Tab-separated table of C-alpha atoms in Angstrom:
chain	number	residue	atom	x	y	z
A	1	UNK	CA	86.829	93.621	68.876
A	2	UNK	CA	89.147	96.223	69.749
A	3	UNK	CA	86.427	98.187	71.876
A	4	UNK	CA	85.840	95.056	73.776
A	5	UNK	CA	89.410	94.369	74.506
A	6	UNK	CA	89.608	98.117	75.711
A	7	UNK	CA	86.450	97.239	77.652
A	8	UNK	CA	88.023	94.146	79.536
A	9	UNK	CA	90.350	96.047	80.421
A	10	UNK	CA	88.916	98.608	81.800
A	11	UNK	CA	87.154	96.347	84.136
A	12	UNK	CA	90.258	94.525	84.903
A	13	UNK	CA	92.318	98.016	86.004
A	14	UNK	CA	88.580	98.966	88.201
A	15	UNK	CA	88.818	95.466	89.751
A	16	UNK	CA	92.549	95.600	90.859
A	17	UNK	CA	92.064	99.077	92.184
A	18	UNK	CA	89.019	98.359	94.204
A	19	UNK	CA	90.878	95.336	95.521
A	20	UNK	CA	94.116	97.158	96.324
A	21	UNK	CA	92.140	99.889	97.991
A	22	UNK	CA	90.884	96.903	100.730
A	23	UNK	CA	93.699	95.574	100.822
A	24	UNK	CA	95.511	99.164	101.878
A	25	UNK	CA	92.429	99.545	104.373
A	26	UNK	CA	93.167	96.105	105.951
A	27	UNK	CA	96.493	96.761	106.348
A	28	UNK	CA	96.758	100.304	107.960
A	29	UNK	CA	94.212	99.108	110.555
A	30	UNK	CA	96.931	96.305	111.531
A	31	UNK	CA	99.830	98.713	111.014
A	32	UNK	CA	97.964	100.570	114.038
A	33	UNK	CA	97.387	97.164	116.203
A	34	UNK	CA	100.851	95.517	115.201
A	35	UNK	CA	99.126	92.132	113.508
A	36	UNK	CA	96.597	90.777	111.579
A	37	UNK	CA	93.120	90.237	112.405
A	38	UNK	CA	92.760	86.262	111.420
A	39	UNK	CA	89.485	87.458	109.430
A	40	UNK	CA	90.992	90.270	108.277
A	41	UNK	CA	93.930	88.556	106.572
A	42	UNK	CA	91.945	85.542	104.876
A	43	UNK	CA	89.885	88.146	103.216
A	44	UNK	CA	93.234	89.725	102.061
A	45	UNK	CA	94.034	86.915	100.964
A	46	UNK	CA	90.916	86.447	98.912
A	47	UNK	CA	91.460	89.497	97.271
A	48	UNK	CA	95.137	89.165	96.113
A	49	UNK	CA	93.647	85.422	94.703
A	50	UNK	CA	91.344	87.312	92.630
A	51	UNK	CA	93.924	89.623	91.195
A	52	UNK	CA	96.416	86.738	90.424
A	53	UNK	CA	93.349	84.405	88.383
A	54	UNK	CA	92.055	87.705	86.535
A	55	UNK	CA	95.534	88.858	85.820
A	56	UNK	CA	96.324	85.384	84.574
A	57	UNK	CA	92.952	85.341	82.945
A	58	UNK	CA	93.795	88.462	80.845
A	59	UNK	CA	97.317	87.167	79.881
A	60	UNK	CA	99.407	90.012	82.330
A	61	UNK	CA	101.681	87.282	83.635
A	62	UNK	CA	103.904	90.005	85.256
A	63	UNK	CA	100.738	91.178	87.537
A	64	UNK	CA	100.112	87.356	88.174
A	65	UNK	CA	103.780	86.834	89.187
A	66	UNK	CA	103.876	89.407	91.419
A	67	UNK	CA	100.481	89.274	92.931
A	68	UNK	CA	101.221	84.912	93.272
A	69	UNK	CA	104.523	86.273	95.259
A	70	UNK	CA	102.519	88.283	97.273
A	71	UNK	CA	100.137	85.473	98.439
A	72	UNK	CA	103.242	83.452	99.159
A	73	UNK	CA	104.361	86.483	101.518
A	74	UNK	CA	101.006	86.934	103.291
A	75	UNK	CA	100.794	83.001	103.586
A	76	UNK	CA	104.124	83.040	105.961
A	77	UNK	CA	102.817	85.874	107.757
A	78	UNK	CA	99.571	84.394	108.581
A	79	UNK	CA	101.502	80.801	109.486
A	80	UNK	CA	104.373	82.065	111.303
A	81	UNK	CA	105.166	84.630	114.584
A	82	UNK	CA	107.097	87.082	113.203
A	83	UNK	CA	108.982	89.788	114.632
A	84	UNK	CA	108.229	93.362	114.268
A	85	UNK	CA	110.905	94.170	112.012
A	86	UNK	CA	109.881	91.104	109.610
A	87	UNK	CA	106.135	92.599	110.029
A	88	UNK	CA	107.010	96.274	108.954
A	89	UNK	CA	109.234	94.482	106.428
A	90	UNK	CA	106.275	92.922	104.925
A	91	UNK	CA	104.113	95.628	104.613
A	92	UNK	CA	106.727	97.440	102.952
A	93	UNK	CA	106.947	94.426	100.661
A	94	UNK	CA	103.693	94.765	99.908
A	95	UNK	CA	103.513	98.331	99.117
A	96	UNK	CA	105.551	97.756	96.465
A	97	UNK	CA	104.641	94.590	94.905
A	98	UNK	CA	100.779	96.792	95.911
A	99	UNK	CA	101.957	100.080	93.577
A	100	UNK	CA	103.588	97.748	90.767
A	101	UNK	CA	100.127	96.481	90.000
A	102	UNK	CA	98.711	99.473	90.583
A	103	UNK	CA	101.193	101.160	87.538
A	104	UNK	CA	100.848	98.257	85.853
A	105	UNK	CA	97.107	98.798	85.412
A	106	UNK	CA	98.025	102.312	83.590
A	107	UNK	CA	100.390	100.688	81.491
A	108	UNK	CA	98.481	98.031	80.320
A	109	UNK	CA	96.802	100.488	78.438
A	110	UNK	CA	99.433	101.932	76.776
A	111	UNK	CA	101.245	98.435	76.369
A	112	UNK	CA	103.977	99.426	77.847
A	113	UNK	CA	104.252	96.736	81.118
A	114	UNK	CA	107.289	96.601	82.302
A	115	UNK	CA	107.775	92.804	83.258
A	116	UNK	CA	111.360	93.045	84.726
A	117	UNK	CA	110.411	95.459	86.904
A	118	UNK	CA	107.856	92.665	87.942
A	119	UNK	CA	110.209	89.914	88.425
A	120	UNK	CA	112.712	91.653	90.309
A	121	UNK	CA	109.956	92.704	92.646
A	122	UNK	CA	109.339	88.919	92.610
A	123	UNK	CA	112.861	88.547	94.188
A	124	UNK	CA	112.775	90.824	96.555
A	125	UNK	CA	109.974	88.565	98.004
A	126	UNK	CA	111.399	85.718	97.347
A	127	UNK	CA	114.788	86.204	98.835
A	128	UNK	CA	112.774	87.771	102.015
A	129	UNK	CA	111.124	83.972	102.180
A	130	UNK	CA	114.131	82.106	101.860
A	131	UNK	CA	116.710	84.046	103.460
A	132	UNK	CA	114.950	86.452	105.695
A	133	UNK	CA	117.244	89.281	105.059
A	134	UNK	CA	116.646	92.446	105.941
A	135	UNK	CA	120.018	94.248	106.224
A	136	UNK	CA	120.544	95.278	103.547
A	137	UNK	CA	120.088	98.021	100.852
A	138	UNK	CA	116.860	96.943	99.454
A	139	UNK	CA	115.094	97.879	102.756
A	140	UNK	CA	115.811	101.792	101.863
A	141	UNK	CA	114.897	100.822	98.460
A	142	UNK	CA	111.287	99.525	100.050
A	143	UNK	CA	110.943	102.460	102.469
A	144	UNK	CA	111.519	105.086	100.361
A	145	UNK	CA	109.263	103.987	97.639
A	146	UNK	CA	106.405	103.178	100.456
A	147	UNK	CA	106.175	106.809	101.228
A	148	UNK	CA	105.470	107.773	97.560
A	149	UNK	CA	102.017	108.300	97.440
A	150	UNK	CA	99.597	107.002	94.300
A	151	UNK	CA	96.998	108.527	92.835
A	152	UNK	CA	93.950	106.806	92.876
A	153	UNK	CA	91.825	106.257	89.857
A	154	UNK	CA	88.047	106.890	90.883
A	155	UNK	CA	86.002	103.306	89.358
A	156	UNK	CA	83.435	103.608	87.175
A	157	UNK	CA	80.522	102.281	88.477
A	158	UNK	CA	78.059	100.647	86.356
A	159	UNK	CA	74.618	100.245	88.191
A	160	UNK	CA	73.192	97.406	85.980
A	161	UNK	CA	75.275	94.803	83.971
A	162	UNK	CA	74.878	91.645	81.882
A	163	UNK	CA	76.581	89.027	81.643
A	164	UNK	CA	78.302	89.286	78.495
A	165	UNK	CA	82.016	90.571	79.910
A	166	UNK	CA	81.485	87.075	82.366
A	167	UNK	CA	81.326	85.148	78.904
A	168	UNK	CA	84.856	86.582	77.527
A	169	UNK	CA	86.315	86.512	81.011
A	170	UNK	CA	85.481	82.534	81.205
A	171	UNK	CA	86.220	82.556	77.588
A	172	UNK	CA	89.850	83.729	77.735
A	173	UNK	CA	90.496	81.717	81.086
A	174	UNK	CA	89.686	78.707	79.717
A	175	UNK	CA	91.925	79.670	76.316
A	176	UNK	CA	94.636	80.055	78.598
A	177	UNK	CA	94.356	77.432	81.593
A	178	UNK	CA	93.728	75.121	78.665
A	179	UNK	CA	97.175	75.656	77.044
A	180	UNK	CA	99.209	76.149	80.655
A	181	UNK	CA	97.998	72.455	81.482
A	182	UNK	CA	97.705	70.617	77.757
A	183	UNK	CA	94.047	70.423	78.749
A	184	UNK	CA	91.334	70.327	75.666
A	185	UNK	CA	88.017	72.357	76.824
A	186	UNK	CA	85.193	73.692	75.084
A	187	UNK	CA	82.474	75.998	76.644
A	188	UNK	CA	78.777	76.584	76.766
A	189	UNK	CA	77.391	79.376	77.903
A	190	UNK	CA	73.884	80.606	78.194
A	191	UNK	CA	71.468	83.288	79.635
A	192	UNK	CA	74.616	86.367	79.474
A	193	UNK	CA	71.668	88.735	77.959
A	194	UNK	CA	70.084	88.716	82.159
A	195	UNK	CA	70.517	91.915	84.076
A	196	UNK	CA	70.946	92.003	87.653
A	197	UNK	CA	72.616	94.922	90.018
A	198	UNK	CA	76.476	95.718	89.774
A	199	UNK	CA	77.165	93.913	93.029
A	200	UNK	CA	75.721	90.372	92.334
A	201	UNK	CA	77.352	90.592	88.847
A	202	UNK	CA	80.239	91.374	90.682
A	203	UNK	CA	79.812	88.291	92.709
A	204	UNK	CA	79.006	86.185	90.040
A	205	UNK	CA	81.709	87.003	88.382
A	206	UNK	CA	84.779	86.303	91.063
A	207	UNK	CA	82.810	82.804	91.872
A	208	UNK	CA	82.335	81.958	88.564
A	209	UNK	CA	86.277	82.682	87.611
A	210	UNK	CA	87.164	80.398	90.611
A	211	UNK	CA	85.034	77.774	89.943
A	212	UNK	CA	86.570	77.752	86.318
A	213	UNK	CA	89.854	77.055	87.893
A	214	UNK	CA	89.053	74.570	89.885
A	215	UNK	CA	87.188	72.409	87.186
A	216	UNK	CA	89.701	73.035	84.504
A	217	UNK	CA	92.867	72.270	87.027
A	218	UNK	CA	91.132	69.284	89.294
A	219	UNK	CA	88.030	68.194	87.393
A	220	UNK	CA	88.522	68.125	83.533
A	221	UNK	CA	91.252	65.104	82.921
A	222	UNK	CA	94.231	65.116	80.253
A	223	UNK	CA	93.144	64.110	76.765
A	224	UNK	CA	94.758	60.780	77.053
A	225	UNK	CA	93.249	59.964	80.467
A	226	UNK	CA	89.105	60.784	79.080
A	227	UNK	CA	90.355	58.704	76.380
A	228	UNK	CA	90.983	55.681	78.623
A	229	UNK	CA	87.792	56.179	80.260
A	230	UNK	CA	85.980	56.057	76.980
A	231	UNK	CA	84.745	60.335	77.247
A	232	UNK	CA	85.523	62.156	74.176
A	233	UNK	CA	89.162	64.208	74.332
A	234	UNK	CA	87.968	67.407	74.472
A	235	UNK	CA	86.258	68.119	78.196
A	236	UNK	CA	82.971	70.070	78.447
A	237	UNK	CA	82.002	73.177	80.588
A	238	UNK	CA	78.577	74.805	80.670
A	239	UNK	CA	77.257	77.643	82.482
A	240	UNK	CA	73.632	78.231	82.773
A	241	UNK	CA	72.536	81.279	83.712
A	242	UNK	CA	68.675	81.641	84.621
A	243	UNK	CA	66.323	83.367	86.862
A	244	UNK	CA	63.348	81.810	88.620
A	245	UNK	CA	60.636	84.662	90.345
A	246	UNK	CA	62.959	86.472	92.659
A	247	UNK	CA	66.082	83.679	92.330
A	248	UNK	CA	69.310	83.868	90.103
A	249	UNK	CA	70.267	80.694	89.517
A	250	UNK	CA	74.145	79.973	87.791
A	251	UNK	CA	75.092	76.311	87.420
A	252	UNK	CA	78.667	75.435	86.463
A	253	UNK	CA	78.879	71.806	85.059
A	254	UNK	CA	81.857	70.106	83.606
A	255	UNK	CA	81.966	66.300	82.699
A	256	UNK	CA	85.450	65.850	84.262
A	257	UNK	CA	86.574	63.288	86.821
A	258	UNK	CA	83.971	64.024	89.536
A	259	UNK	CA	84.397	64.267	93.454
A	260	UNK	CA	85.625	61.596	95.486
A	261	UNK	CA	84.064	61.950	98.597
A	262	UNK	CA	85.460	59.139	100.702
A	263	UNK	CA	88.887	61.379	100.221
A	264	UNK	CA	87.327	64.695	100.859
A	265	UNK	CA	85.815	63.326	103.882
A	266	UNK	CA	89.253	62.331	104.755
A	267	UNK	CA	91.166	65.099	104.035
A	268	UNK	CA	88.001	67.290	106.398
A	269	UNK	CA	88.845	64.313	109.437
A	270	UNK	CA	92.764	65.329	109.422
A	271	UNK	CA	91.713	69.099	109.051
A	272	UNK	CA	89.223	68.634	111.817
A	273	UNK	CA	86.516	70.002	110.200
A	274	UNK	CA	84.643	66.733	111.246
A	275	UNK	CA	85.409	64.196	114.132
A	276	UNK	CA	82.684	61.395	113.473
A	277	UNK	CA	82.079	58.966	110.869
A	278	UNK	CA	81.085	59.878	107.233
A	279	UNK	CA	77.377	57.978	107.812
A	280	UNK	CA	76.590	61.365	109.491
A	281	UNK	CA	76.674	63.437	106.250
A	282	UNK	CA	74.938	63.803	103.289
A	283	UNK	CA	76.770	63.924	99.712
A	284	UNK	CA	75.988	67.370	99.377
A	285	UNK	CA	77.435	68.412	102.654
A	286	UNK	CA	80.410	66.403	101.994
A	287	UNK	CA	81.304	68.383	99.123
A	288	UNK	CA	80.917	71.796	100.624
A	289	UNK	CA	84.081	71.017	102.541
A	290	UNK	CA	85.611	72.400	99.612
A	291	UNK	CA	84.800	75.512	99.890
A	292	UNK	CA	86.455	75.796	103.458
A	293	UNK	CA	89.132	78.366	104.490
A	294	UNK	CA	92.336	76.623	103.471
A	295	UNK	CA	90.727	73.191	102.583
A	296	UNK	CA	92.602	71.543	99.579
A	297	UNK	CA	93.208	67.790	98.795
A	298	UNK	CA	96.296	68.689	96.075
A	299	UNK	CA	99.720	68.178	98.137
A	300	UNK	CA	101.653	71.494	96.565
A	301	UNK	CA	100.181	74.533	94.805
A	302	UNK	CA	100.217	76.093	91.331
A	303	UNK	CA	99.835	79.300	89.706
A	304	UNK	CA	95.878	78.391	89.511
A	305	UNK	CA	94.836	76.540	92.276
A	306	UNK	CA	96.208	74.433	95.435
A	307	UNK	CA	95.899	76.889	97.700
A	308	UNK	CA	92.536	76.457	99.334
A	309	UNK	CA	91.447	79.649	98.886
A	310	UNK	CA	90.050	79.832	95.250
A	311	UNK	CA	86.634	78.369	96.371
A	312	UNK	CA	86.597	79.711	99.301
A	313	UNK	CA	86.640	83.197	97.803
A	314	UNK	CA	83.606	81.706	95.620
A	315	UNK	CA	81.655	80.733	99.358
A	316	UNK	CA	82.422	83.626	100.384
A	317	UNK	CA	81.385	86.476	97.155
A	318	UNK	CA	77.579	84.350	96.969
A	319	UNK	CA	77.132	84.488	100.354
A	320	UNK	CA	78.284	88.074	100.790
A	321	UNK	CA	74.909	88.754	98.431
A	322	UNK	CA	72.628	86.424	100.640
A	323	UNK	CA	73.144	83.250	98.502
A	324	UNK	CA	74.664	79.693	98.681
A	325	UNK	CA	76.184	77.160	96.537
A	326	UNK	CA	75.358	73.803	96.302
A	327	UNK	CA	77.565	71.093	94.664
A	328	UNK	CA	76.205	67.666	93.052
A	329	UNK	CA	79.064	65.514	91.471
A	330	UNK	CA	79.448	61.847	90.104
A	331	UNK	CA	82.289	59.740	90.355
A	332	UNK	CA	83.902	59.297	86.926
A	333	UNK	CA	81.185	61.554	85.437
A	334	UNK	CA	81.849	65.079	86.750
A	335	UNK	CA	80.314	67.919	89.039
A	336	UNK	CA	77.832	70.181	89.140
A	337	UNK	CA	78.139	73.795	90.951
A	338	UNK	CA	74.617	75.497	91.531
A	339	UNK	CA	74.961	79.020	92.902
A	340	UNK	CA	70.992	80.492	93.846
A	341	UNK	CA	71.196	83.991	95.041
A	342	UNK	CA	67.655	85.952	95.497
A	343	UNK	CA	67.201	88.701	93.919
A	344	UNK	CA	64.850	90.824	96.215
C-alpha cells in the first residue's frame, strides 16, 4: 500500500510539473505581447483546474488553496482591462503561487508541506483582488522571488499504462468529495487491466476526474433528498471501461438527479450559445452545452465545480486525442457520459 501511495504521488508531482511548465510557456509568450491570447488563457485555465481537483483529490489542500486562488486571479484578468502594472503584478503573483506548488511537490514527499506558507500566498492574492494594492512591500517580496530560478524535475514517461492508478484516483476523489459535501457514494469500476498509449491514458484520466466532480457535486443528491424520491441513500457511480476493434470506449454513469434540459437550454439562450427555439435540437446536443467554455447553470462557485471549466477541460483532453463525448441523461434517474476515442 505504501508503494502505491509513493506511486500516486509520483504521478501527481509529474502532472503538476508538466502543467506548470505550459503554464510558464503561455505566459512568457504574453509577457512578450503585453496580454493574453483568449485561447491561450482558457487553456491556462484548464490546466490550473486540473491541478486544484488532483491536488484536492490527493488530500494537499494547501496546493488546492493556492492553485483555487490562482484561478480566481487569472479569472479577473481574463474579465477585466487591466493596466500594465496590474498585468506584471499578476504574473509575478503567479510565479509565486507557480513555485509554491512546484516546492510543494518535493515536499510532499518528505511530508514536510508547509501550509502557512500556502495560505499567506493565498492572501497575497486575495488582497490583490479586493484591494488592488500594489504599493507596497510585498511587490519586492514578489519580484525578488520571481527571479529565483527552479529546477526542473525531468517526468518520467511511461509509454504504456493501465488503468489501475485511474481507479485509486476516482477512488480517493470520491472518498473525499463525498465527505466535503455529506454526500453517500459508492463506485464501480471495470476494464482498469486495458492498455492504451501514455497520452490517451492521460486524457482519460483528466476527463474522467472532471466528470467525477461534476456528478458527485451536481448529479448525485443528499441522502435525505434520494430518500424522498424513493432511490436508496447511498448514490451509485460506474465506470466502464471497454474497447471495441480500434475504439476505447469509457462510460461514466451515476443514478443522480439527471439533466434538466429545458434549463440548460435556457441558461445556452442567455449565454447565446443558441438564438432559436429548443424544437431545433436534439437531447443529446442539448446536453453538450455543458461542456462549453464557461457554461455553468450553478449561480456561485466552489472548491469543486461552478466554474464552467471542469467539463470543458474534459471536451477538450478527448478531443485533443481525436475523440468525443456524448451525454444521455434522464430526468430524476441520472446521466450517462460516453467518451469513444479511436485507437488507430
Amino acid at each position: 500500500m505504501e508503494d502505491e501511495l509513493d506511486f500516486l504521488k509520483h504521478i501527481f508531482a509529474e502532472e503538476c510539473e508538466n502543467n506548470i511548465t505550459k503554464i510558464r510557456d503561455i505566459e512568457k509568450v504574453a509577457l512578450c505581447e503585453g496580454y493574453f491570447i483568449s485561447d491561450e488563457l482558457n487553456k491556462l485555465l484548464r490546466m490550473l483546474h486540473s491541478i486544484k481537483g488532483s491536488s484536492s483529490m490527493m488530500g494537499y489542500m494547501g496546493i488546492t488553496q493556492v492553485a483555487h486562488s490562482l484561478e480566481e486571479l487569472f479569472i479577473y484578468l481574463k474579465d477585466n482591462d487591466v493596466s500594465e502594472k496590474e498585468f506584471n503584478y499578476i504574473i509575478n503573483l503567479s510565479e509565486l503561487a507557480l513555485n509554491y506548488i512546484l516546492k510543494e511537490t518535493k515536499n510532499i514527499q518528505s511530508n514536510t508541506v508547509t501550509l502557512d506558507y500556502g495560505y499567506s500566498i493565498t492572501k497575497f492574492i486575495n488582497d490583490f483582488l479586493t484591494e488592488k494594492s500594489f504599493e507596497n512591500e510585498n511587490h519586492k517580496f514578489l519580484e525578488k522571488l520571481r527571479s529565483s530560478n527552479e529546477k526542473r524535475i525531468k517526468p518520467y514517461i511511461l509509454k504504456k499504462k493501465d488503468f489501475y492508478i485511474l481507479e485509486e484516483k476516482a477512488k480517493r476523489l470520491i472518498h473525499i468529495l463525498s465527505l466535503k459535501l455529506e454526500k453517500k457514494v459508492s463506485l464501480k469500476i471495470t476494464g482498469t487491466d486495458i492498455v492504451v498509449s501514455e497520452n490517451i491514458n492521460d486524457k482519460i484520466s483528466i476527463a474522467v476526474v472532471q466528470i467525477l466532480k461534476n456528478s458527485i457535486d451536481h448529479g448525485i443528491e443528499l441522502p435525505e433528498e434520494r430518500v424522498e424520491n424513493g432511490k436508496n441513500p447511498d448514490g451509485n457511480i460506474s465506470i466502464d471501461i471497454s474497447e471495441d476493434n480500434d475504439l476505447l470506449i469509457v462510460k461514466i454513469s451515476d443514478d443522480g438527479r439527471g439533466l434538466d434540459k429545458d434549463f440548460i437550454f435556457e441558461t445556452a439562450l442567455k449565454k447565446g450559445i443558441v438564438s432559436d427555439s429548443i424544437e431545433n435540437y436534439t437531447d443529446s446536443q442539448i446536453y453538450s452545452f455543458i461542456m462549453y467554455p464557461g457554461f455553468t447553470t450553478k449561480s456561485s462557485a466552489s472548491m469543486f465545480s461552478g466554474r464552467g471549466i471542469g467539463l470543458d477541460a474534459s471536451n477538450g483532453a478527448i478531443c485533443s486525442v481525436g475523440g468525443n463525448i456524448k451525454i444521455l441523461s434522464e430526468k430524476g434517474k441520472g446521466t450517462t457520459f460516453v467518451i469513444k476515442i479511436p485507437l488507430k
